[in-house]
Short mmCIF file of C-alpha atoms and ligand atoms in Angstrom, two decimals:
data_model
loop_
_atom_site.label_atom_id
_atom_site.label_comp_id
_atom_site.label_asym_id
_atom_site.label_seq_id
_atom_site.Cartn_x
_atom_site.Cartn_y
_atom_site.Cartn_z
CA MET A 1 4.76 53.20 26.17
CA SER A 2 6.92 53.96 23.03
CA LYS A 3 11.08 53.34 23.59
CA SER A 4 12.63 56.56 23.91
CA PRO A 5 15.18 56.32 21.00
CA ARG A 6 19.14 55.67 22.05
CA LEU A 7 20.62 58.34 19.69
CA ALA A 8 18.39 61.68 21.42
CA THR A 9 16.35 63.40 18.93
CA GLN A 10 18.39 66.28 20.19
CA GLY A 11 22.15 66.74 21.12
CA SER A 12 23.41 67.92 24.42
CA SER A 13 25.68 70.62 25.12
CA HIS A 14 29.88 69.99 24.95
CA GLN A 15 29.67 70.60 28.79
CA ASP A 16 27.39 68.28 29.24
CA VAL A 17 28.23 65.70 26.96
CA LEU A 18 31.79 65.78 29.11
CA SER A 19 30.70 65.84 32.44
CA GLN A 20 28.71 62.47 31.32
CA MET A 21 31.56 60.91 30.06
CA ARG A 22 33.84 62.19 33.42
CA GLU A 23 30.86 60.55 35.53
CA LEU A 24 31.09 56.86 33.54
CA ARG A 25 34.96 56.70 34.19
CA ALA A 26 33.93 56.89 38.28
CA GLU A 27 34.79 52.71 38.10
CA ASP A 28 37.84 52.67 36.01
CA ALA A 29 40.86 50.93 36.96
CA HIS A 30 42.93 53.71 38.86
CA TRP A 31 45.85 53.51 36.52
CA ARG A 32 47.06 57.26 37.55
CA GLU A 33 47.71 56.30 41.31
CA GLY A 34 50.01 53.29 40.20
CA ARG A 35 47.18 50.79 41.60
CA THR A 36 46.69 48.81 38.12
CA TRP A 37 49.35 46.60 36.82
CA SER A 38 48.52 46.02 33.41
CA LEU A 39 46.77 47.90 30.33
CA VAL A 40 48.47 51.75 31.17
CA TYR A 41 52.22 52.80 30.59
CA ASN A 42 52.58 55.75 32.93
CA ALA A 43 55.19 57.87 32.09
CA GLY A 44 53.22 61.40 34.06
CA GLU A 45 51.39 63.77 33.48
CA ASP A 46 53.47 66.03 31.52
CA ILE A 47 53.99 63.62 28.95
CA ARG A 48 49.90 62.68 28.76
CA ARG A 49 49.64 66.41 28.20
CA LEU A 50 52.17 66.34 25.33
CA LEU A 51 50.77 63.24 23.75
CA ALA A 52 46.95 64.39 24.15
CA GLU A 53 47.90 68.00 22.11
CA ALA A 54 50.15 65.77 19.39
CA TYR A 55 46.98 63.52 18.89
CA THR A 56 43.57 65.74 18.76
CA GLU A 57 46.54 68.10 16.38
CA PHE A 58 46.27 65.45 13.77
CA MET A 59 43.48 63.15 14.43
CA SER A 60 41.54 64.04 11.97
CA GLU A 61 44.22 63.74 9.07
CA ASN A 62 44.64 59.85 7.51
CA GLY A 63 47.97 58.24 7.85
CA LEU A 64 46.24 56.09 4.87
CA SER A 65 47.48 58.53 1.90
CA PRO A 66 51.30 59.71 2.33
CA LEU A 67 50.47 62.09 -0.62
CA ALA A 68 47.79 63.90 0.75
CA PHE A 69 49.66 64.52 3.97
CA PRO A 70 52.76 64.68 3.34
CA SER A 71 53.13 65.56 7.57
CA LEU A 72 52.11 62.14 8.74
CA ARG A 73 54.64 60.34 5.93
CA ARG A 74 57.23 61.97 6.79
CA PHE A 75 56.15 61.33 10.71
CA GLU A 76 56.00 57.68 10.18
CA ALA A 77 59.58 57.73 8.43
CA GLU A 78 61.11 59.47 10.88
CA VAL A 79 59.57 56.60 13.41
CA LEU A 80 60.89 53.86 11.27
CA ALA A 81 64.49 55.31 11.37
CA ILE A 82 64.27 55.72 14.99
CA GLY A 83 63.39 51.65 15.00
CA ALA A 84 65.88 50.83 12.26
CA GLU A 85 68.56 52.93 14.52
CA LEU A 86 67.95 51.46 17.48
CA PHE A 87 67.61 47.48 17.02
CA HIS A 88 70.54 47.72 14.13
CA GLY A 89 68.12 47.25 11.41
CA ASP A 90 71.27 49.34 8.72
CA THR A 91 68.93 48.20 5.60
CA ALA A 92 65.37 47.71 7.63
CA ALA A 93 61.90 48.75 6.48
CA GLY A 94 58.71 48.84 8.40
CA THR A 95 56.02 50.55 8.47
CA MET A 96 54.04 52.23 11.52
CA THR A 97 51.15 49.47 12.89
CA SER A 98 48.03 50.56 15.42
CA GLY A 99 49.41 48.19 17.83
CA GLY A 100 51.44 44.44 18.71
CA THR A 101 48.48 42.37 17.70
CA GLU A 102 48.65 44.11 13.92
CA SER A 103 52.59 44.53 13.91
CA ILE A 104 52.43 40.63 14.71
CA LEU A 105 49.40 39.59 12.54
CA MET A 106 51.75 41.84 9.16
CA ALA A 107 55.00 39.51 10.33
CA VAL A 108 52.56 36.22 10.06
CA LYS A 109 50.74 37.17 6.95
CA THR A 110 53.94 38.19 5.60
CA ALA A 111 56.35 35.00 6.32
CA ARG A 112 53.11 32.99 4.49
CA ASP A 113 53.07 35.18 1.70
CA PHE A 114 57.33 34.96 1.07
CA ALA A 115 57.40 31.05 1.84
CA ARG A 116 53.96 30.65 -0.50
CA ALA A 117 56.58 33.28 -3.52
CA GLU A 118 59.84 31.60 -2.38
CA ARG A 119 59.34 28.38 -1.03
CA GLY A 120 55.73 27.44 -3.01
CA ILE A 121 54.78 26.43 0.77
CA THR A 122 50.27 26.01 0.52
CA GLU A 123 50.01 24.91 4.14
CA PRO A 124 51.99 26.95 6.04
CA GLU A 125 52.99 26.44 9.73
CA MET A 126 54.75 28.66 12.11
CA VAL A 127 56.78 27.05 15.50
CA LEU A 128 55.83 29.14 18.82
CA PRO A 129 57.30 28.72 22.09
CA ALA A 130 53.74 28.46 25.06
CA SER A 131 54.47 32.07 26.14
CA VAL A 132 54.27 34.25 22.95
CA HIS A 133 51.24 36.58 22.96
CA PRO A 134 48.04 35.19 22.19
CA ALA A 135 47.74 37.31 19.11
CA PHE A 136 50.08 34.89 16.88
CA GLN A 137 47.09 32.47 17.67
CA LYS A 138 45.34 34.79 16.34
CA ALA A 139 47.34 35.35 13.25
CA ALA A 140 47.10 31.32 12.60
CA HIS A 141 43.52 31.44 12.72
CA TYR A 142 42.91 34.78 10.65
CA PHE A 143 45.60 33.72 8.26
CA GLY A 144 45.55 29.56 8.37
CA VAL A 145 48.56 28.96 9.60
CA LYS A 146 48.84 26.44 11.45
CA ALA A 147 50.40 27.18 14.89
CA VAL A 148 52.73 24.42 16.36
CA ASN A 149 52.92 25.34 19.51
CA VAL A 150 56.16 24.01 21.96
CA PRO A 151 56.70 23.61 25.63
CA LEU A 152 58.83 25.51 27.39
CA ALA A 153 61.99 25.04 29.09
CA PRO A 154 61.86 24.78 33.02
CA ASP A 155 63.07 28.40 32.86
CA PHE A 156 60.34 29.41 31.45
CA ARG A 157 62.50 30.08 27.96
CA ALA A 158 61.74 29.03 24.49
CA ASP A 159 63.54 25.70 24.18
CA VAL A 160 65.29 25.42 21.68
CA GLU A 161 65.76 21.97 21.06
CA ALA A 162 62.26 21.19 21.23
CA MET A 163 61.90 24.41 18.56
CA ARG A 164 64.48 22.64 16.04
CA ALA A 165 62.50 19.24 16.27
CA ALA A 166 59.14 20.81 15.84
CA VAL A 167 60.42 22.73 12.63
CA GLY A 168 59.51 21.13 9.26
CA PRO A 169 58.53 21.48 5.24
CA ARG A 170 56.12 23.71 5.98
CA THR A 171 57.65 26.11 8.47
CA VAL A 172 57.32 28.94 7.47
CA LEU A 173 58.14 30.78 10.58
CA VAL A 174 60.08 30.32 13.71
CA VAL A 175 59.58 32.82 16.73
CA GLY A 176 60.95 34.10 20.00
CA SER A 177 59.82 37.18 22.40
CA ALA A 178 62.23 39.86 23.89
CA PRO A 179 61.01 38.94 26.92
CA ALA A 180 57.52 37.63 26.70
CA TYR A 181 54.64 38.50 28.88
CA PRO A 182 53.89 35.64 30.73
CA HIS A 183 56.82 35.52 32.80
CA GLY A 184 58.99 38.24 31.68
CA VAL A 185 61.57 36.80 30.55
CA MET A 186 63.96 36.80 27.47
CA ASP A 187 64.22 33.86 24.80
CA PRO A 188 67.15 32.85 23.46
CA VAL A 189 67.10 34.92 20.30
CA SER A 190 70.52 34.02 19.25
CA GLU A 191 70.04 30.30 19.38
CA LEU A 192 66.66 30.49 17.86
CA ALA A 193 67.54 32.76 15.50
CA ALA A 194 70.71 30.11 14.38
CA MET A 195 68.45 27.44 14.57
CA ALA A 196 66.25 29.28 11.77
CA GLN A 197 68.84 30.53 9.78
CA GLU A 198 70.04 27.24 9.46
CA LYS A 199 66.78 25.36 8.79
CA GLY A 200 66.06 27.75 5.88
CA VAL A 201 63.08 29.35 7.49
CA LEU A 202 61.91 33.26 8.82
CA PHE A 203 62.40 33.88 12.21
CA HIS A 204 60.28 37.19 14.08
CA VAL A 205 61.52 38.64 17.75
CA ASP A 206 58.28 39.97 19.54
CA ALA A 207 59.79 42.97 21.21
CA CYS A 208 56.78 44.26 21.35
CA LEU A 209 57.11 44.48 24.73
CA GLY A 210 60.49 45.21 25.44
CA GLY A 211 61.74 47.22 22.36
CA PHE A 212 61.39 50.28 23.68
CA LEU A 213 63.16 49.13 26.99
CA LEU A 214 65.95 47.25 25.83
CA PRO A 215 68.17 49.21 24.19
CA PHE A 216 68.46 52.07 27.61
CA ALA A 217 68.60 49.01 30.09
CA ARG A 218 71.88 47.82 27.94
CA ARG A 219 73.06 51.38 27.75
CA LEU A 220 72.44 51.95 31.73
CA GLY A 221 74.86 48.79 31.80
CA HIS A 222 72.02 45.45 32.21
CA GLU A 223 73.58 42.65 31.36
CA LEU A 224 70.66 41.83 28.63
CA PRO A 225 71.51 39.05 25.65
CA ASP A 226 71.43 40.18 21.84
CA PHE A 227 68.12 40.33 20.27
CA ASP A 228 67.50 42.53 17.11
CA PHE A 229 68.61 42.96 14.04
CA ALA A 230 71.94 42.58 15.50
CA VAL A 231 71.64 38.74 15.99
CA PRO A 232 72.13 37.10 12.29
CA GLY A 233 69.12 35.25 11.06
CA VAL A 234 66.30 37.91 12.80
CA THR A 235 64.23 38.63 9.98
CA SER A 236 61.76 40.96 11.67
CA LEU A 237 61.10 42.30 14.72
CA SER A 238 57.73 44.12 16.34
CA ALA A 239 58.09 47.10 18.43
CA ASP A 240 54.96 49.08 20.60
CA LEU A 241 55.34 52.36 20.73
CA HIS A 242 52.13 52.65 23.02
CA LYS A 243 54.33 50.06 25.77
CA TYR A 244 57.82 51.33 26.82
CA GLY A 245 57.81 54.65 24.10
CA TYR A 246 55.01 56.22 26.23
CA ALA A 247 53.30 56.67 22.97
CA ALA A 248 49.40 57.40 22.58
CA LYS A 249 47.65 53.92 21.87
CA GLY A 250 47.78 52.58 18.70
CA ALA A 251 51.03 52.72 17.62
CA SER A 252 53.55 49.85 17.12
CA LEU A 253 56.45 49.17 14.74
CA ILE A 254 57.26 46.25 12.48
CA LEU A 255 60.32 45.75 10.95
CA TYR A 256 61.74 43.75 8.46
CA ARG A 257 65.62 43.18 7.40
CA THR A 258 64.92 44.14 3.85
CA PRO A 259 62.63 46.45 2.06
CA GLU A 260 62.06 42.87 -0.45
CA LEU A 261 60.74 41.50 2.88
CA ARG A 262 58.28 43.83 3.75
CA ARG A 263 57.11 43.90 0.20
CA HIS A 264 55.17 40.79 1.16
CA GLN A 265 53.21 42.68 3.21
CA PHE A 266 51.58 45.55 1.12
CA PHE A 267 48.41 44.89 0.21
CA THR A 268 47.02 46.68 -3.18
CA TYR A 269 44.18 46.68 -5.79
CA SER A 270 44.51 48.36 -9.00
CA ASP A 271 41.19 46.72 -10.21
CA TRP A 272 38.69 49.36 -8.45
CA CYS A 273 36.08 51.58 -9.80
CA GLY A 274 36.80 53.83 -6.40
CA GLY A 275 39.98 54.33 -7.97
CA ILE A 276 44.16 52.32 -7.18
CA TYR A 277 44.22 51.35 -3.77
CA ALA A 278 47.21 50.48 -1.53
CA SER A 279 47.67 49.77 2.04
CA PRO A 280 50.29 49.14 3.71
CA SER A 281 48.96 47.31 6.72
CA MET A 282 45.31 45.53 7.92
CA ALA A 283 43.93 48.85 8.70
CA GLY A 284 42.40 51.17 6.20
CA THR A 285 42.38 54.77 7.38
CA ARG A 286 45.29 54.93 9.86
CA PRO A 287 44.61 57.47 12.44
CA GLY A 288 46.89 60.20 12.11
CA GLY A 289 46.52 60.74 15.43
CA ALA A 290 48.42 58.59 16.60
CA ILE A 291 51.49 58.46 14.42
CA ALA A 292 51.87 61.75 15.17
CA ALA A 293 51.75 61.55 19.28
CA ALA A 294 54.42 58.74 18.42
CA TRP A 295 56.52 61.08 16.64
CA ALA A 296 56.15 63.51 19.40
CA ILE A 297 57.15 61.56 21.93
CA LEU A 298 60.12 60.19 20.23
CA LYS A 299 61.13 63.89 19.91
CA TYR A 300 60.28 65.26 23.54
CA LEU A 301 62.03 62.27 25.45
CA GLY A 302 65.28 61.82 23.43
CA GLU A 303 67.19 58.99 24.63
CA GLU A 304 68.24 61.24 27.78
CA GLY A 305 64.57 60.57 29.02
CA TYR A 306 64.23 56.79 28.07
CA LEU A 307 67.80 56.69 29.76
CA LYS A 308 65.91 58.45 32.49
CA LEU A 309 62.36 56.28 32.39
CA SER A 310 63.66 52.81 31.81
CA ARG A 311 66.15 53.74 34.88
CA THR A 312 63.35 53.76 37.52
CA VAL A 313 61.03 51.26 35.84
CA LEU A 314 64.31 48.56 36.09
CA ASP A 315 65.01 50.38 39.04
CA THR A 316 61.68 50.23 40.57
CA ALA A 317 60.97 46.46 39.40
CA ARG A 318 64.11 44.87 41.28
CA ALA A 319 62.60 46.62 44.56
CA LEU A 320 59.52 44.87 44.13
CA ARG A 321 60.93 41.59 42.67
CA GLU A 322 63.07 41.64 45.43
CA GLY A 323 60.35 42.24 48.14
CA ILE A 324 58.03 39.71 46.54
CA SER A 325 60.79 37.07 46.65
CA ALA A 326 61.56 38.32 50.43
CA THR A 327 57.79 38.12 51.37
CA PRO A 328 56.96 34.05 53.52
CA GLY A 329 55.05 31.80 50.61
CA LEU A 330 55.86 34.12 47.53
CA LYS A 331 58.83 32.57 44.39
CA LEU A 332 59.09 34.43 41.25
CA LEU A 333 58.33 32.20 37.95
CA GLY A 334 61.41 32.19 36.28
CA GLN A 335 64.29 35.09 36.22
CA PRO A 336 63.12 37.91 34.84
CA GLN A 337 65.63 40.39 34.26
CA LEU A 338 63.42 43.66 33.02
CA SER A 339 60.46 45.46 34.04
CA VAL A 340 57.36 42.88 33.67
CA PHE A 341 57.52 39.31 36.24
CA SER A 342 54.79 36.65 37.51
CA PHE A 343 55.07 35.19 41.23
CA SER A 344 53.38 31.92 42.41
CA SER A 345 53.60 30.26 45.42
CA ASP A 346 53.74 26.77 46.79
CA THR A 347 51.73 27.21 50.21
CA LEU A 348 49.10 29.59 49.35
CA ASP A 349 45.95 30.17 46.48
CA VAL A 350 47.03 33.22 44.56
CA TYR A 351 44.37 33.65 42.86
CA ALA A 352 42.99 34.40 46.63
CA LEU A 353 45.54 36.43 47.33
CA GLY A 354 44.69 38.71 43.70
CA ASP A 355 41.52 38.95 45.46
CA ALA A 356 42.55 40.14 48.47
CA MET A 357 44.90 42.38 47.12
CA GLU A 358 41.83 43.95 44.87
CA ALA A 359 39.97 44.06 48.02
CA ARG A 360 43.00 46.69 49.01
CA GLY A 361 42.85 48.79 45.63
CA TRP A 362 45.74 46.40 44.22
CA LYS A 363 45.13 45.24 40.51
CA LEU A 364 46.67 42.16 39.77
CA ASP A 365 46.22 39.99 36.68
CA ARG A 366 45.62 36.48 37.27
CA GLN A 367 47.86 34.02 35.03
CA MET A 368 47.34 29.86 34.39
CA MET A 369 49.61 26.94 34.22
CA PRO A 370 51.14 27.07 37.11
CA PRO A 371 48.86 29.51 38.82
CA ALA A 372 50.16 33.15 39.31
CA LEU A 373 50.08 37.06 39.54
CA HIS A 374 51.49 39.28 37.06
CA LEU A 375 52.85 43.00 36.87
CA MET A 376 54.23 44.74 34.82
CA VAL A 377 56.35 48.36 35.98
CA THR A 378 55.58 51.64 34.73
CA PRO A 379 57.89 54.77 36.08
CA VAL A 380 54.33 55.68 38.17
CA HIS A 381 55.02 52.46 40.45
CA ALA A 382 58.26 53.96 41.47
CA THR A 383 55.69 55.61 43.79
CA VAL A 384 54.01 52.66 45.18
CA VAL A 385 56.65 49.98 46.38
CA GLU A 386 56.64 49.95 50.30
CA PRO A 387 52.84 50.16 50.41
CA PHE A 388 52.73 47.97 48.08
CA LEU A 389 54.63 45.37 49.89
CA ALA A 390 53.13 45.89 52.95
CA ASP A 391 49.85 44.92 51.73
CA LEU A 392 51.07 41.82 49.69
CA ARG A 393 53.16 40.91 52.97
CA ALA A 394 49.85 41.31 55.54
CA CYS A 395 47.35 39.69 52.77
CA ALA A 396 49.83 36.87 52.35
CA ALA A 397 50.00 36.16 56.10
CA SER A 398 46.27 36.94 56.27
CA LEU A 399 45.67 34.11 54.00
CA ALA A 400 48.82 31.60 55.42
CA SER A 401 47.08 32.14 59.01
CA GLY A 402 43.98 30.62 57.49
CA GLU A 403 42.09 33.80 56.77
CA PRO A 404 39.42 34.02 54.11
CA ALA A 405 39.85 35.87 51.02
CA PRO A 406 37.20 38.37 50.52
CA ASP A 407 35.10 37.29 47.53
CA GLY A 408 36.16 37.79 43.66
CA SER A 409 37.44 35.98 40.79
CA ALA A 410 39.61 33.59 42.36
CA ALA A 411 36.93 30.92 42.17
CA MET A 412 36.34 31.45 38.31
CA TYR A 413 40.03 31.28 37.58
CA GLY A 414 40.45 28.26 39.28
CA MET A 415 37.49 26.79 37.89
CA LEU A 416 39.06 28.05 34.14
CA GLY A 417 42.33 26.97 35.09
CA ALA A 418 41.30 23.83 35.98
CA MET A 419 39.26 22.63 33.30
CA PRO A 420 40.84 19.44 30.78
CA ASP A 421 38.57 20.59 27.86
CA ARG A 422 40.23 23.85 26.87
CA LYS A 423 37.38 24.24 24.41
CA GLU A 424 35.28 24.06 27.30
CA ALA A 425 37.40 27.30 28.73
CA ASP A 426 36.65 28.96 25.49
CA GLY A 427 33.06 28.45 25.48
CA PHE A 428 32.72 29.56 28.74
CA ILE A 429 34.57 32.98 28.06
CA LEU A 430 32.60 33.77 25.26
CA GLN A 431 29.49 33.58 26.86
CA PHE A 432 31.20 36.49 29.05
CA MET A 433 32.09 37.93 26.05
CA ASP A 434 28.57 37.92 24.55
CA ALA A 435 27.08 39.46 28.12
CA MET A 436 30.08 41.60 28.03
CA TYR A 437 29.18 43.49 24.65
CA SER A 438 25.56 43.27 24.86
CA GLU A 439 25.01 46.81 27.49
C1 PLP B 501 54.82 40.57 24.42
C2 PLP B 501 53.27 40.88 23.75
N1 PLP B 501 53.53 40.97 22.36
C3 PLP B 501 52.17 41.73 21.74
C4 PLP B 501 51.76 42.48 22.66
C5 PLP B 501 50.27 42.68 22.09
O1 PLP B 501 50.13 44.36 21.74
P1 PLP B 501 48.61 45.00 21.78
O2 PLP B 501 47.79 44.63 22.92
O3 PLP B 501 49.36 46.13 22.02
O4 PLP B 501 48.02 44.57 20.24
C6 PLP B 501 51.91 42.21 24.01
C7 PLP B 501 50.53 43.22 24.79
O5 PLP B 501 51.13 43.01 26.04
C8 PLP B 501 53.05 41.92 24.47
O6 PLP B 501 53.16 42.07 26.04
#
């Protein structure tokens, strides 16, 4: 029997296509109800609808050519100007990118190329606290920059003295996070930036996660340290619009203290038979929809809207942290002050707790070193604080009484976390990826 072609000979109706897609969604994470604690920054249906309209309005336009689409150029310039103002970058210049990872890749490439041009460094290194996002390891891998990974201080923040000791003559960049994803704690940006400046090295603040929350949290009276271009020595900063900026996916900012530094990010090729080619970031084609939707949400919310959403997020996160700390057997890691945090236990298997919560419909990310569960709080979670904590208390009590947890990923996480050879763990994950990306 001949195999039927994967691309159907004849197309389907508009309705059929959409209904098939909706069916395929049945087992997706239930983010709309606030049961998922990562991946989706849900600020409600009015915002989702505005983003959908703004995105579709510009989904065919291509941000690669500012000459062809002055509208997109204007959107991007205004989004960057808002970012520069929020982050005290009077002379700052940057670009929009597709997300935190691309912004980070660009910051690392820029630092490498700057150091090559200005300091003649050909074997570059960068100094990273262990909690930085893996996008920095990816950048190290892609751009041939050696990652010098420095263990954290006991409070899970970057250890300034250990970082100082790791800076050498080949260091092109030092990094801190505001805050870091795993424990949601702020690295000591002022101290790190001063150290980098003293050593004559660029310093990047990864505010991908906190960038569009921190300025508003401070305006709401939360005591948080300086983290942006107001700090001498900060030379670049990344902030994701598609996280607490509540933009559609595919939108982040990378900003540099000066346009001269940004120059090292750009790519040009003027020797191609296809014409002059110039591209600001990793991507060639740049989706107009993501740029337009980011502009739309900043206009729609304004400062007032961001303050309101930030207040909801911060109050909800505090209520959750208090509830978790009050649950017998559970403890928060470090001193998270914002919207992201993780908790662990000295007496319970937290991976088994994760499975028990999953059986009740809550999807929590698992972390390692130490084993922990992770929460990223968004406005929708304000509606689930009590049911979540009630389930958490019940699951923790049942595990403490010796009840086995339902089957889940605990065994796999336990095994992966405990493998002494991390290369072996990577091999295992690669096999898993092969399986995920085949049909
Ligand atoms: C601190 C931090 N940096 C970078 C990133 C990477 O962002 P993206 O997933 O948009 O590439 C994240 C993602 O959660 C993050 O939390």
